[in-house]
XYZ file of C-alpha atoms in Angstrom:
307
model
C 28.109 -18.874 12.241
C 30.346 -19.129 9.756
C 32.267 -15.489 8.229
C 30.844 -15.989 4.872
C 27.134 -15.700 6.392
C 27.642 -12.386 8.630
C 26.448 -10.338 5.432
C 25.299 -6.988 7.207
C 21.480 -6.501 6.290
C 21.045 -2.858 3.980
C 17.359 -3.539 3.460
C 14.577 -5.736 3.888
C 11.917 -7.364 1.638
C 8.594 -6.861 2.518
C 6.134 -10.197 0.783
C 3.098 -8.360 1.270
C -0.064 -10.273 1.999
C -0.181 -12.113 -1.057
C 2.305 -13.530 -3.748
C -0.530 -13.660 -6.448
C -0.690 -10.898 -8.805
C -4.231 -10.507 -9.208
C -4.372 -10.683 -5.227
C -2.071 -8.143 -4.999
C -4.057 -5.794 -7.109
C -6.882 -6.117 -4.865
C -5.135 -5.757 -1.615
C -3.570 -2.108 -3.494
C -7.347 -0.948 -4.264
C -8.319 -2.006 -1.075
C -5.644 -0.109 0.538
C -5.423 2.649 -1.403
C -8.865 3.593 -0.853
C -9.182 2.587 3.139
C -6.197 5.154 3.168
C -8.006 8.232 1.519
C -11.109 7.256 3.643
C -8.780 7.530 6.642
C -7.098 10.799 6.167
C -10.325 12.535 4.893
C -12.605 11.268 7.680
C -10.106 12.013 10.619
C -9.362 15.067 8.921
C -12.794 16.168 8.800
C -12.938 15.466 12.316
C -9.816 17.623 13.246
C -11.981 20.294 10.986
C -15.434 20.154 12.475
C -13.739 20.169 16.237
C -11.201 23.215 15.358
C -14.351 25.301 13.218
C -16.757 25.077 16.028
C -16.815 26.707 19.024
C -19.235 24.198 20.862
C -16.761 21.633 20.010
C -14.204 23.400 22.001
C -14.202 21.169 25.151
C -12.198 18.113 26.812
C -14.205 15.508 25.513
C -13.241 16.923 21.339
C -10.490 18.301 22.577
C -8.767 14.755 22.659
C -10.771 13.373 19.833
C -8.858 15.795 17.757
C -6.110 13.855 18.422
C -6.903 10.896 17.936
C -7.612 11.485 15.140
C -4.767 12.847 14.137
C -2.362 10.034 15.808
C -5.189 8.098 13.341
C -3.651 9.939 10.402
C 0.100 9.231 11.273
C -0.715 5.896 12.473
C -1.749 4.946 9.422
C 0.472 6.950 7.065
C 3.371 4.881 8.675
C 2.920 1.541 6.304
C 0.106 2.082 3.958
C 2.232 4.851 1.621
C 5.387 2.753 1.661
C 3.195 -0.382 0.839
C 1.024 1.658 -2.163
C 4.372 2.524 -3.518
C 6.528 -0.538 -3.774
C 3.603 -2.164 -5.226
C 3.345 1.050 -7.966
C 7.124 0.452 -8.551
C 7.176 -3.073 -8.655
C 9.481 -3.359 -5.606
C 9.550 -5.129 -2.228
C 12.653 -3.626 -0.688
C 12.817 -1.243 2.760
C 16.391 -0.149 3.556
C 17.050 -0.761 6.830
C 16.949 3.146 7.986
C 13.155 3.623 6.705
C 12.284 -0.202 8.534
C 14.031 1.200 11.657
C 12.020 4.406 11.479
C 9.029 2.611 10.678
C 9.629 0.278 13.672
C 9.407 3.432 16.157
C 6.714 5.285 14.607
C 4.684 2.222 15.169
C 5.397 1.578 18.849
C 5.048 5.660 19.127
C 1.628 6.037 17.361
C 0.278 2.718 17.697
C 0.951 3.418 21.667
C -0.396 6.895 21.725
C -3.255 5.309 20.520
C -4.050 3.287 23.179
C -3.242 6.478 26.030
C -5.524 8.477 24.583
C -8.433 6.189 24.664
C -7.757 5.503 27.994
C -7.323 9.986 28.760
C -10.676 9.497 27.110
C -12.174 6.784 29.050
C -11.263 9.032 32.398
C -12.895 11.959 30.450
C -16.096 10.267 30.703
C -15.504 9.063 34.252
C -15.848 12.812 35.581
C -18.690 13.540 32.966
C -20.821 11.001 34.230
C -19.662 10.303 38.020
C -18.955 14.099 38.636
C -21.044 15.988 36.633
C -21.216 19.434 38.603
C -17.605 19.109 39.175
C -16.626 18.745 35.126
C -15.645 22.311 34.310
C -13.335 22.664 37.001
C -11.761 19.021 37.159
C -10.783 18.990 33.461
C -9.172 22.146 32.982
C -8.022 22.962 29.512
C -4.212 23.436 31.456
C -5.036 19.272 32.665
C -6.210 18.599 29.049
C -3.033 19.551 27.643
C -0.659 18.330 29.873
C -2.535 14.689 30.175
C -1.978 14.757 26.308
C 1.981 16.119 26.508
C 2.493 13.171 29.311
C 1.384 10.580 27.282
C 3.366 11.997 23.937
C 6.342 11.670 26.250
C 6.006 8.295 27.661
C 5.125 6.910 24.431
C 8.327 8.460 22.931
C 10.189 7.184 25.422
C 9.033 3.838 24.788
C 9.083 3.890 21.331
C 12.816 4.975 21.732
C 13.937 2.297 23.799
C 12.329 -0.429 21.336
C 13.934 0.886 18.803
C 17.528 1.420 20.119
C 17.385 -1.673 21.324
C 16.448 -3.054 17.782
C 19.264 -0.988 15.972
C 21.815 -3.536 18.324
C 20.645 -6.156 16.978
C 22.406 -8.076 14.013
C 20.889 -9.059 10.995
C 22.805 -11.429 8.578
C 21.612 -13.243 5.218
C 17.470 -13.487 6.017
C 16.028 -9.904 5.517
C 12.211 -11.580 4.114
C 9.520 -9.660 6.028
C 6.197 -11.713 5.874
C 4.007 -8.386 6.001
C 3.493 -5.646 3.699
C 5.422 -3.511 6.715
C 8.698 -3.564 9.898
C 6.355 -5.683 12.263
C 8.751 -5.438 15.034
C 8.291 -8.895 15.984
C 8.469 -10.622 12.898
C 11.513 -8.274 11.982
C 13.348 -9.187 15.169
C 13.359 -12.848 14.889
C 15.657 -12.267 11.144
C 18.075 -11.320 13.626
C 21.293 -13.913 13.817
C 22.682 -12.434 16.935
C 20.875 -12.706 21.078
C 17.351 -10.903 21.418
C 16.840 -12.041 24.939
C 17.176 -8.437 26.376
C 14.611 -7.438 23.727
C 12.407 -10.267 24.191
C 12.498 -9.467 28.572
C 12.341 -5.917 27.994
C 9.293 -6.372 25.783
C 7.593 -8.461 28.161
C 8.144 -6.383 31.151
C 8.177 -2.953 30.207
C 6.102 -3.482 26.665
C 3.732 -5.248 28.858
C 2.998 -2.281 31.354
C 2.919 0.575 28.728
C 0.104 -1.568 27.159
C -1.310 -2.693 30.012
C -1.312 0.611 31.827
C -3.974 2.376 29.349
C -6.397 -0.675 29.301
C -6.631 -0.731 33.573
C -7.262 2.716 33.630
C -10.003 2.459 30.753
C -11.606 -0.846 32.851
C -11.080 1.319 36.351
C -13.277 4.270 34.839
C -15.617 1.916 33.129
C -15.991 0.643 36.404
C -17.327 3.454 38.373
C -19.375 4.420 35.325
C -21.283 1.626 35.807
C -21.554 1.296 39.278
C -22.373 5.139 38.738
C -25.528 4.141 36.024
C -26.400 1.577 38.278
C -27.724 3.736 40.516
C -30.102 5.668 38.007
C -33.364 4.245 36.639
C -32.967 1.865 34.002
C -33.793 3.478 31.151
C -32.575 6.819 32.019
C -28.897 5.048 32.807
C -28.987 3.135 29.584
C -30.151 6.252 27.768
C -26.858 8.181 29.132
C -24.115 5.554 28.739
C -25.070 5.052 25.219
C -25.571 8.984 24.730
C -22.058 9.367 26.047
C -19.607 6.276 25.940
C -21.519 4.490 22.859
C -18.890 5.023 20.861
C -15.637 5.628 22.917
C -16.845 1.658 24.086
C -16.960 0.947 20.159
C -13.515 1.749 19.323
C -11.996 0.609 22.876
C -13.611 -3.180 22.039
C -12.203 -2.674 18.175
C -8.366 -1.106 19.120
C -8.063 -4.020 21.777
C -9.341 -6.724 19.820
C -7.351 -6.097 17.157
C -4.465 -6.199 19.706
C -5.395 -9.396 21.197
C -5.535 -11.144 17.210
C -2.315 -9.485 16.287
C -0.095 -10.373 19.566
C -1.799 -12.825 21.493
C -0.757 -16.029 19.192
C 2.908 -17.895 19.830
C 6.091 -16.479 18.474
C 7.021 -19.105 16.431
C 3.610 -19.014 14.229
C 2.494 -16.529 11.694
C -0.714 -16.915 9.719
C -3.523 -15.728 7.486
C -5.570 -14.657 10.511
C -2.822 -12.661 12.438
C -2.346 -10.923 9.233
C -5.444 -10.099 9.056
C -5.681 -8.911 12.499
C -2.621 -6.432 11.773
C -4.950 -4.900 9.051
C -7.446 -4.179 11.442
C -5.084 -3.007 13.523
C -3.114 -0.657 11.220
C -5.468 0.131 8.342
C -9.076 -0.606 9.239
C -9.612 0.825 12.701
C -7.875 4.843 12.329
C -10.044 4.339 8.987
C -13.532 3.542 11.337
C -13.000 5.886 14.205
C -14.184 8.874 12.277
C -17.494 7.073 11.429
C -17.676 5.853 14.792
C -18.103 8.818 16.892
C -19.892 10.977 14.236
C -22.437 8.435 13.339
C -23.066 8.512 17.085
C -22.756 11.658 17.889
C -25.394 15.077 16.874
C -22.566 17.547 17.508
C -19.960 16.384 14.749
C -22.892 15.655 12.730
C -24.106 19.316 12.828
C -20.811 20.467 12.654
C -19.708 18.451 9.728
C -22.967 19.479 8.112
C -21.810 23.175 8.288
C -18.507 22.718 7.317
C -20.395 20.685 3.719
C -23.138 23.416 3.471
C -19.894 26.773 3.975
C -17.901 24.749 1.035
């Protein structure tokens, strides 16, 4: 490449979703309301659990945090898009894209370990009932929770340093209103073959690893409820994995649209998968599990009826 094309990248532009004007107005009212729908439903959640006291077990305990990994997980793009739109600008300097980059692969990671902490919740609920109290300990609670902050920050880390090596020269046009890491990494004029390996080795088993160990509990669930009577097993999967299955099927589908397409290729309906991925599902999971579930409901009810 020639000297007058090694510009060092400062920023990057982020199109958006849509060039259109009146498109783009939409997309910002869409946005801008999914994102106060987000923070006050999870945050009513982190509310109802830390109010009452017969919320104060395993099973809320990590819905809690979800929740709150909901909160940060979204606040990583959605404020940054709201306000270049406001100020009529496109631009991310390359520090806040770089940051934005590993609070993704952090949160949007976290994500997927504590559905699966979850998921094993409900495997000693269901398969080991009398045993419940003294299997998950608050002491295990916590430290399954710490574990998976560190691994994912770990992760995150690595993705990210390895990012920062990279070079980026005269193309700095981000098809996405935010740092996909992907899309970001192929601006790069310099070799992302040790990215591109260490993504598909190590990438692979930090998002792998969750998803076995959700299928694995799922697995001796059912061969647990398939034991029961009919109705009385249906009755107690739905009563307790209803919606913990809900949001499993929604976080890993909206995986599968976002990453599962060729590298090369970028269209309207992996954008739209991203949206589900980063906006739409830490706004749902809220509704999800209190919808389903008397407990929030009555606790949520009290928390209306106190203010």
């Amino acid at each position: 490449m020639d000297g007058d094309n090694q510009t060092t990248v400062t920023e990057f532009l982020l199109l958006g979703l849509s060039e259109e004007s009146e498109q783009e107005e939409l997309v910002f009212g869409m946005f801008l309301g999914m994102y106060m729908v987000t923070i006050s439903g999870n945050l009513l959640i982190i509310l109802a659990v830390s109010c009452d006291p017969h919320l104060h077990s395993p099973m809320y305990f990590f819905l809690a945090n979800l929740s709150s990994v909901d909160i940060c997980f979204s606040s990583v793009t959605v404020p940054k898009a709201l306000v270049n739109h406001m100020v009529g600008s496109k631009s991310i300097s390359y520090t806040e894209c770089m940051a934005q980059i590993y609070l993704l692969f952090l949160f949007g990671n976290m994500d997927g370990f504590l559905l699966s902490v979850m998921a094993y919740d409900r495997y000693v609920a269901i398969c080991h009932p009398l045993h419940y109290t003294l299997m998950m300990k608050p002491r295990l609670c916590v430290l399954l929770v710490a574990i998976s902050w560190v691994i994912t920050n770990l992760h995150a880390l690595l993705h990210t340093l390895l990012m920062v090596r990279l070079t980026f020269c005269s193309h700095n046009a981000v098809p996405h209103f935010y740092c996909d890491p992907y899309l970001v990494m192929k601006l790069s004029c310099s070799d992302t073959f040790i990215n591109d390996v260490t993504a598909f080795t190590e990438g692979g088993m930090i998002s792998l690893t969750p998803f076995v160990c959700i299928v694995v509990s799922y697995a001796y669930i059912c061969s647990k409820i398939l034991k029961m009577p009919f109705a009385l097993g249906i009755r107690k999967t739905m009563s307790t994995c209803g919606s913990h299955l809900t949001v499993v099927c929604l976080f890993y589908g909206a995986i599968l649209g976002v990453y599962m397409h060729p590298s090369s290729s970028y269209s309207l309906q992996d954008a739209v998968a991203s949206v589900i991925f980063t906006v739409v599902t830490p706004m749902v999971n809220p509704f999800i599990y209190s919808l389903r579930n008397h407990d929030i409901k009555g606790a949520l009810r009290k928390i209306i009826l106190m203010s």
